Amino acid sequence: MPEHDVTFTIDGKPASGQLPLLQGSEGPAAIDIRSLYQQHGLLTFDPGFKSTASCKSAITYIDGDQGILRYRGYPIEELAQSCSFTEVTHLLMHGEIPDNTQLAAFNDTIHAHNLLHEQVISFYRGFRRDAHPMAVMVGVVGALSAFYQDLQDYSKPEQQMKAAIRLFAKMPTIAAASYTYSIGRPARYPDNRLDYAGNLLQMMFGKPNEPYEVDPVIAKALDLILILHADHEQNASTSTVRMAASSGANPFACIASGIATLWGPAHGGANEAVLNMLEEIGSIENIPNAIKRAKDRNDPFRLMGFGHRVYKNYDPRSAIIRDMTRSVLKHLNMEDEPLLAIALELERVALSDDYFIEKKLYPNVDFYSGILLSAMGFPRRMFTALFAVARTSGWVSHWLELKNDTTHGIDRPRQLYTGSTLRHVNRTE
């Protein structure tokens, strides 16, 4: 661990010290500042942790400048083309793509834990019918901790893995039930003859008194969406899960905290915002005016689905989902879908505009995912819930990783205090 010379000033007086320089397997190095406060009485100030590595992780690598996203070293483009979501989840959780024997065993474990306790099902009746699915999922997932008393010692690897599998296996059942409850339709049970995506579709859209035939094209598209959203490094919801886990909180509470964070419109609700924007634009003829408004800082209109906090290049997921969107709309005879036509022309115009090129505002994965999900029949209120189903794969993987990092300890960020200095209560009779 090489030392890195650091020079700074304290009250205008120069000071210097040596801080370790940590190098990962890829990406920028990190200056280890853990001794900075002890040696010099200083904190670092980094609102939003934009320049702070909060942990070590071997799960996901992103290079935003180059437009790179890899799970455990595998490019997202290769995984999307060659693997199922279940295989990708095994990769995230265990570190390797499973062979046929390992995949069969993994699927058997998922099938053994995808049912909900009947008392959990009764919880849904306590919610209003018009409750947002994310509100329901936060409550139900958090409540699962009360149902698994056999999982109390999370220091044991076998219990950690069992909890992670339970969460991953039950999340489609929980999400689908939140939808069927909202429309007054009885919930369907999981069908272990189907894969993960097909099972979610039949629980969402099937009726208990009728057989449901899974459309393989739609199932493949959903599986792809789940893969693309499975993990995305230390985003807000994943960081929340890891912070909750650092306190020793049970995994069900940790994942519930991730769902609550994902619910925020700045995080998980972006694809719904894209649809709202396309509807506001209304037609291809209105795109020039929309571009003009987007450049005006005094105009509240914004082009949703362009740019990304991480990617300063083309989001590698966006081209994949754009092609799948076209394929699904063709399959459904919806090639004349007006929102798709607006989206395609908006993308073309924006990518040829110097303003967007200079600011590197390229389409991201949310730009097309809302159109695709809507064409597949998912109501907009379920978009973020599906995101939560997908991201559970990454959340439980990060939870497992942190539980096995004995050097991490509890997260405890510091602050730059800006309140009143010492004062005293002065009461007069």
Coordinates of C-alpha atoms in Angstrom, one line a residue:
M1 CA 0.0 0.0 0.0
P2 CA 2.1 3.0 -1.2
E3 CA 2.2 6.3 0.6
H4 CA 0.9 9.4 -1.1
D5 CA 2.3 12.8 -0.3
V6 CA -0.5 15.2 0.6
T7 CA 0.0 19.0 1.2
F8 CA -2.7 21.2 2.6
T9 CA -3.1 24.3 4.8
I10 CA -4.6 24.6 8.3
D11 CA -5.6 28.2 9.1
G12 CA -3.4 29.4 6.3
K13 CA -0.3 27.5 7.5
P14 CA 1.0 24.8 5.3
A15 CA 0.9 21.2 6.6
S16 CA 1.8 17.9 5.0
G17 CA 1.5 14.3 5.7
Q18 CA 1.6 10.9 4.1
L19 CA -1.6 9.0 3.3
P20 CA -1.9 5.5 1.8
L21 CA -2.9 5.2 -1.8
L22 CA -5.3 2.3 -2.4
Q23 CA -5.5 0.8 -5.9
G24 CA -8.4 -1.3 -7.0
S25 CA -8.3 -3.8 -9.9
E26 CA -9.6 -1.1 -12.2
G27 CA -10.6 2.5 -12.0
P28 CA -9.1 5.5 -10.2
A29 CA -7.0 5.0 -7.1
A30 CA -8.3 6.2 -3.7
I31 CA -6.5 8.2 -1.0
D32 CA -7.0 6.5 2.3
I33 CA -8.1 9.4 4.6
R34 CA -9.0 7.4 7.7
S35 CA -6.1 8.8 9.7
L36 CA -6.7 12.4 8.6
Y37 CA -8.9 13.4 11.5
Q38 CA -6.7 11.6 14.1
Q39 CA -3.5 13.1 12.8
H40 CA -4.6 16.6 11.8
G41 CA -8.1 17.1 13.2
L42 CA -9.5 17.5 9.8
L43 CA -12.6 16.1 8.0
T44 CA -13.1 15.9 4.2
F45 CA -16.2 17.5 2.8
D46 CA -17.9 15.7 -0.1
P47 CA -21.7 16.2 -0.3
G48 CA -23.4 13.3 -1.9
F49 CA -20.2 11.2 -1.7
K50 CA -19.4 12.1 -5.4
S51 CA -15.6 11.7 -4.8
T52 CA -15.7 9.2 -1.9
A53 CA -15.3 5.5 -2.1
S54 CA -17.4 4.3 0.8
C55 CA -16.4 0.6 0.6
K56 CA -14.5 -2.0 -1.2
S57 CA -16.6 -4.1 -3.6
A58 CA -15.9 -6.8 -6.2
I59 CA -19.5 -6.9 -7.6
T60 CA -19.9 -4.2 -10.2
Y61 CA -17.5 -2.0 -12.1
I62 CA -18.6 1.2 -14.0
D63 CA -16.4 3.6 -16.1
G64 CA -18.8 6.4 -16.8
D65 CA -16.4 8.2 -19.2
Q66 CA -16.0 5.1 -21.4
G67 CA -19.6 3.9 -21.0
I68 CA -18.6 0.6 -19.4
L69 CA -20.8 -1.5 -17.1
R70 CA -19.6 -4.9 -15.9
Y71 CA -20.9 -7.4 -13.4
R72 CA -18.1 -9.4 -11.8
G73 CA -15.9 -8.5 -14.8
Y74 CA -18.4 -9.5 -17.5
P75 CA -19.6 -6.7 -19.9
I76 CA -23.3 -6.0 -19.6
E77 CA -23.7 -6.4 -23.4
E78 CA -22.5 -10.1 -23.2
L79 CA -24.6 -10.9 -20.2
A80 CA -27.7 -9.5 -21.8
Q81 CA -27.1 -11.5 -24.9
S82 CA -26.0 -14.8 -23.4
C83 CA -27.4 -15.2 -19.9
S84 CA -30.8 -15.4 -18.1
F85 CA -31.6 -13.1 -15.1
T86 CA -31.3 -16.1 -12.8
E87 CA -27.8 -16.8 -14.1
V88 CA -26.8 -13.2 -13.6
T89 CA -28.1 -13.3 -10.1
H90 CA -26.0 -16.4 -9.3
L91 CA -23.1 -14.5 -10.8
L92 CA -23.7 -11.5 -8.5
M93 CA -24.3 -13.5 -5.4
H94 CA -21.6 -16.2 -5.9
G95 CA -19.1 -14.6 -8.2
E96 CA -19.4 -17.0 -11.1
I97 CA -21.8 -17.8 -13.9
P98 CA -23.3 -21.2 -13.0
D99 CA -22.9 -24.4 -15.0
N100 CA -26.0 -26.5 -15.7
T101 CA -25.8 -28.4 -12.4
Q102 CA -25.3 -25.2 -10.3
L103 CA -28.1 -23.5 -12.2
A104 CA -30.5 -26.3 -11.5
A105 CA -29.7 -26.3 -7.8
F106 CA -30.0 -22.5 -7.7
N107 CA -33.4 -22.7 -9.4
D108 CA -34.6 -25.4 -7.0
T109 CA -33.6 -23.2 -4.0
I110 CA -35.5 -20.3 -5.5
H111 CA -38.6 -22.5 -6.1
A112 CA -38.4 -23.7 -2.5
H113 CA -38.8 -20.1 -1.1
N114 CA -41.0 -18.2 -3.6
L115 CA -44.2 -18.6 -1.6
L116 CA -45.5 -16.1 0.9
H117 CA -46.7 -17.1 4.3
E118 CA -50.5 -16.9 4.4
Q119 CA -50.4 -14.4 7.2
V120 CA -48.2 -12.1 5.0
I121 CA -50.9 -12.3 2.3
S122 CA -53.4 -11.1 4.9
F123 CA -51.2 -7.9 5.4
Y124 CA -52.3 -6.7 2.0
R125 CA -55.8 -6.2 3.3
G126 CA -54.5 -3.5 5.7
F127 CA -53.5 -1.3 2.8
R128 CA -55.8 1.0 0.9
R129 CA -56.6 -0.3 -2.6
D130 CA -55.1 2.8 -4.1
A131 CA -51.8 2.5 -2.1
H132 CA -48.7 2.9 -4.2
P133 CA -47.1 -0.6 -4.9
M134 CA -43.8 0.7 -3.5
A135 CA -45.5 1.6 -0.2
V136 CA -46.9 -1.9 0.0
M137 CA -43.6 -3.5 -0.8
V138 CA -41.7 -1.4 1.8
G139 CA -44.2 -2.6 4.5
V140 CA -44.4 -6.3 3.4
V141 CA -40.7 -6.8 2.9
G142 CA -39.9 -5.2 6.3
A143 CA -42.5 -7.4 7.9
L144 CA -40.8 -10.6 6.7
S145 CA -38.3 -10.3 9.5
A146 CA -41.1 -11.2 11.9
F147 CA -41.7 -14.5 10.1
Y148 CA -38.3 -16.1 10.0
Q149 CA -37.2 -16.7 13.5
D150 CA -34.9 -19.5 12.3
L151 CA -32.7 -16.8 10.8
Q152 CA -31.5 -14.9 13.8
D153 CA -27.7 -15.5 13.7
Y154 CA -26.6 -13.8 10.5
S155 CA -23.0 -14.3 11.3
K156 CA -23.4 -17.8 9.9
P157 CA -22.8 -18.0 6.1
E158 CA -25.5 -20.6 5.5
Q159 CA -28.1 -18.3 7.2
Q160 CA -26.9 -15.3 5.3
M161 CA -27.4 -17.2 2.0
K162 CA -30.8 -18.5 3.0
A163 CA -32.0 -15.0 3.8
A164 CA -30.7 -13.7 0.5
I165 CA -32.4 -16.4 -1.5
R166 CA -35.7 -15.9 0.4
L167 CA -35.7 -12.2 -0.5
F168 CA -34.8 -12.8 -4.2
A169 CA -37.3 -15.6 -4.5
K170 CA -40.2 -13.8 -2.9
M171 CA -39.8 -10.4 -4.4
P172 CA -41.8 -11.2 -7.7
T173 CA -44.6 -12.7 -5.5
I174 CA -44.7 -9.6 -3.3
A175 CA -44.6 -7.2 -6.3
A176 CA -47.3 -9.0 -8.2
A177 CA -49.6 -9.3 -5.2
S178 CA -49.3 -5.5 -4.6
Y179 CA -50.7 -5.0 -8.1
T180 CA -53.4 -7.7 -8.1
Y181 CA -54.6 -6.4 -4.7
S182 CA -54.9 -2.9 -6.0
I183 CA -57.2 -4.0 -8.8
G184 CA -59.2 -6.4 -6.6
R185 CA -58.0 -9.6 -8.4
P186 CA -57.1 -12.6 -6.3
A187 CA -53.4 -13.3 -6.3
R188 CA -51.9 -16.3 -8.2
Y189 CA -49.3 -18.6 -6.7
P190 CA -45.9 -19.0 -8.3
D191 CA -45.6 -21.7 -10.9
N192 CA -42.3 -23.6 -10.6
R193 CA -42.5 -24.8 -14.1
L194 CA -41.7 -21.2 -15.3
D195 CA -38.6 -19.2 -15.2
Y196 CA -38.2 -16.1 -13.0
A197 CA -39.6 -13.6 -15.6
G198 CA -42.4 -15.9 -16.8
N199 CA -43.5 -16.5 -13.2
L200 CA -43.7 -12.7 -12.6
L201 CA -45.8 -12.3 -15.7
Q202 CA -48.3 -15.0 -14.9
M203 CA -48.6 -13.7 -11.3
M204 CA -49.1 -10.1 -12.6
F205 CA -51.5 -10.7 -15.4
G206 CA -53.0 -14.2 -15.0
K207 CA -56.4 -14.9 -13.4
P208 CA -56.7 -17.7 -10.9
N209 CA -59.6 -19.3 -12.7
E210 CA -58.0 -19.3 -16.2
P211 CA -54.8 -20.8 -17.6
Y212 CA -52.1 -18.2 -18.6
E213 CA -49.8 -18.7 -21.5
V214 CA -46.6 -16.8 -21.2
D215 CA -45.6 -15.0 -24.4
P216 CA -41.9 -16.0 -24.9
V217 CA -41.1 -12.6 -26.5
I218 CA -42.5 -10.7 -23.6
A219 CA -40.8 -13.0 -21.1
K220 CA -37.5 -12.5 -22.8
A221 CA -37.9 -8.7 -22.8
L222 CA -38.7 -8.7 -19.1
D223 CA -35.8 -10.9 -18.4
L224 CA -33.5 -8.5 -20.2
I225 CA -35.0 -5.5 -18.2
L226 CA -34.2 -7.4 -15.0
I227 CA -30.6 -8.0 -16.1
L228 CA -30.0 -4.4 -17.0
H229 CA -31.3 -3.2 -13.7
A230 CA -29.8 -5.9 -11.5
D231 CA -27.0 -3.8 -10.1
H232 CA -25.4 -0.4 -10.6
E233 CA -22.6 -0.1 -8.1
Q234 CA -22.9 2.3 -5.1
N235 CA -26.1 4.1 -6.1
A236 CA -28.4 5.6 -3.5
S237 CA -30.5 2.5 -2.8
T238 CA -27.6 0.1 -2.7
S239 CA -25.6 2.4 -0.4
T240 CA -28.6 2.6 1.8
V241 CA -28.8 -1.2 2.0
R242 CA -25.1 -1.4 2.9
M243 CA -25.4 1.3 5.5
A244 CA -28.3 -0.4 7.2
A245 CA -26.5 -3.7 7.0
S246 CA -23.4 -2.1 8.7
S247 CA -25.4 -1.7 11.8
G248 CA -26.3 -5.4 11.9
A249 CA -29.9 -4.9 10.9
N250 CA -31.7 -8.0 9.6
P251 CA -31.6 -8.4 5.8
F252 CA -35.4 -7.9 5.4
A253 CA -35.2 -4.5 7.0
C254 CA -32.1 -3.6 4.9
I255 CA -33.8 -4.4 1.6
A256 CA -36.9 -2.5 2.8
S257 CA -34.7 0.5 3.2
G258 CA -33.4 0.0 -0.3
I259 CA -37.0 -0.1 -1.7
A260 CA -37.8 3.1 0.2
T261 CA -34.8 4.8 -1.3
L262 CA -35.5 3.5 -4.8
W263 CA -39.0 4.9 -4.6
G264 CA -37.6 8.5 -4.9
P265 CA -38.4 10.0 -8.3
A266 CA -34.7 11.0 -8.7
H267 CA -33.8 7.3 -8.5
G268 CA -36.3 4.7 -9.6
G269 CA -39.0 6.8 -11.1
A270 CA -37.1 8.2 -14.1
N271 CA -38.7 6.0 -16.8
E272 CA -42.2 7.1 -15.8
A273 CA -41.0 10.7 -16.0
V274 CA -39.8 10.0 -19.6
L275 CA -43.2 8.8 -20.6
N276 CA -44.8 11.9 -19.1
M277 CA -42.3 14.1 -21.0
L278 CA -43.0 12.3 -24.3
E279 CA -46.7 12.8 -23.8
E280 CA -46.1 16.5 -23.0
I281 CA -44.2 16.9 -26.3
G282 CA -47.1 15.3 -28.0
S283 CA -45.9 15.0 -31.6
I284 CA -42.7 15.0 -33.7
E285 CA -43.5 18.5 -34.9
N286 CA -43.2 19.8 -31.3
I287 CA -39.6 18.4 -30.8
P288 CA -37.8 21.6 -31.9
N289 CA -39.7 23.6 -29.4
A290 CA -39.0 21.0 -26.7
I291 CA -35.3 21.2 -27.5
K292 CA -35.4 25.0 -27.3
R293 CA -37.2 24.8 -23.9
A294 CA -34.7 22.3 -22.5
K295 CA -31.8 24.7 -23.2
D296 CA -33.6 27.5 -21.4
R297 CA -32.5 27.5 -17.7
N298 CA -35.6 29.6 -16.8
D299 CA -38.0 27.1 -18.3
P300 CA -39.0 24.2 -16.0
F301 CA -39.2 21.8 -18.9
R302 CA -36.4 19.2 -18.9
L303 CA -35.5 16.4 -21.3
M304 CA -35.9 13.3 -19.1
G305 CA -33.9 10.2 -19.9
F306 CA -30.9 12.2 -21.1
G307 CA -27.6 12.3 -19.2
H308 CA -26.6 10.3 -16.1
R309 CA -24.9 11.0 -12.8
V310 CA -22.3 8.3 -13.7
Y311 CA -22.2 8.0 -17.4
K312 CA -20.5 10.8 -19.4
N313 CA -20.8 8.7 -22.5
Y314 CA -23.6 6.6 -23.9
D315 CA -25.2 4.4 -21.2
P316 CA -24.3 0.9 -22.4
R317 CA -27.7 -0.3 -21.4
S318 CA -29.7 2.1 -23.5
A319 CA -28.8 0.7 -26.9
I320 CA -29.7 -2.8 -25.7
I321 CA -33.1 -1.8 -24.4
R322 CA -33.7 0.4 -27.5
D323 CA -33.3 -2.6 -29.8
M324 CA -35.5 -4.8 -27.5
T325 CA -38.2 -2.1 -27.5
R326 CA -38.3 -2.1 -31.3
S327 CA -38.5 -5.9 -31.3
V328 CA -41.3 -6.1 -28.8
L329 CA -43.4 -3.4 -30.5
K330 CA -43.0 -5.2 -33.8
H331 CA -44.1 -8.5 -32.2
L332 CA -47.1 -6.7 -30.7
N333 CA -47.9 -4.9 -34.0
M334 CA -47.4 -1.6 -32.2
E335 CA -44.7 -0.2 -34.6
D336 CA -46.8 2.9 -35.1
E337 CA -46.7 3.6 -31.4
P338 CA -46.6 7.5 -31.3
L339 CA -44.4 7.7 -28.2
L340 CA -41.7 5.5 -29.8
A341 CA -41.7 7.7 -32.9
I342 CA -41.3 10.8 -30.8
A343 CA -38.5 9.1 -28.7
L344 CA -36.6 8.0 -31.8
E345 CA -36.7 11.5 -33.4
L346 CA -35.9 13.2 -30.1
E347 CA -32.9 11.0 -29.7
R348 CA -31.8 11.7 -33.3
V349 CA -32.2 15.5 -32.9
A350 CA -30.5 15.7 -29.5
L351 CA -27.5 13.6 -30.5
S352 CA -26.9 16.0 -33.4
D353 CA -27.2 19.1 -31.3
D354 CA -24.0 20.8 -30.2
Y355 CA -25.5 21.8 -26.9
F356 CA -26.2 18.1 -25.9
I357 CA -23.0 16.9 -27.4
E358 CA -20.9 19.4 -25.4
K359 CA -22.7 18.6 -22.2
K360 CA -22.5 14.8 -23.0
L361 CA -26.3 14.4 -22.5
Y362 CA -26.8 11.0 -24.1
P363 CA -29.9 8.8 -23.7
N364 CA -29.8 6.5 -20.7
V365 CA -31.6 3.2 -19.9
D366 CA -34.7 5.0 -18.7
F367 CA -35.3 6.7 -22.0
Y368 CA -36.7 3.5 -23.6
S369 CA -37.6 1.3 -20.6
G370 CA -40.9 3.1 -19.9
I371 CA -42.1 2.7 -23.5
L372 CA -41.2 -1.0 -23.4
L373 CA -42.8 -1.7 -20.1
S374 CA -46.0 0.2 -21.1
A375 CA -46.2 -1.8 -24.4
M376 CA -45.8 -5.0 -22.4
G377 CA -48.9 -4.1 -20.3
F378 CA -47.4 -2.9 -17.1
P379 CA -49.1 0.1 -15.5
R380 CA -46.9 3.0 -14.7
R381 CA -47.3 2.6 -11.0
M382 CA -45.6 -0.7 -11.3
F383 CA -42.5 0.6 -13.1
T384 CA -40.5 1.3 -9.9
A385 CA -41.8 -1.9 -8.3
L386 CA -40.3 -3.9 -11.2
F387 CA -37.1 -2.0 -10.7
A388 CA -37.1 -3.1 -7.1
V389 CA -37.6 -6.8 -8.2
A390 CA -34.6 -6.5 -10.4
R391 CA -32.4 -4.6 -8.0
T392 CA -33.0 -7.1 -5.2
S393 CA -30.5 -9.2 -7.0
G394 CA -27.8 -6.6 -6.5
W395 CA -29.0 -5.6 -3.0
V396 CA -28.7 -9.1 -1.5
S397 CA -25.3 -9.5 -3.2
H398 CA -24.0 -6.3 -1.6
W399 CA -25.6 -7.4 1.7
L400 CA -23.7 -10.7 1.5
E401 CA -20.5 -8.9 0.6
L402 CA -20.7 -6.5 3.5
K403 CA -21.6 -9.2 6.0
N404 CA -18.3 -11.0 5.1
D405 CA -16.2 -7.8 5.3
T406 CA -14.9 -8.0 8.9
T407 CA -12.9 -4.7 8.4
H408 CA -15.8 -2.4 7.5
G409 CA -17.6 -1.7 10.8
I410 CA -20.7 0.4 11.2
D411 CA -21.1 3.4 8.9
R412 CA -20.9 6.7 10.6
P413 CA -20.5 9.7 8.3
R414 CA -19.3 13.0 9.8
Q415 CA -20.6 16.5 9.1
L416 CA -19.5 20.0 8.7
Y417 CA -21.5 21.7 11.5
T418 CA -23.0 25.1 10.4
G419 CA -25.3 25.7 13.4
S420 CA -25.0 28.0 16.4
T421 CA -21.9 28.0 18.5
L422 CA -22.2 27.6 22.3
R423 CA -25.0 29.6 23.9
H424 CA -26.8 29.3 27.2
V425 CA -30.4 29.4 28.3
N426 CA -31.2 32.8 29.8
R427 CA -34.6 32.9 31.4
T428 CA -35.7 35.9 33.5
E429 CA -38.4 35.6 36.1

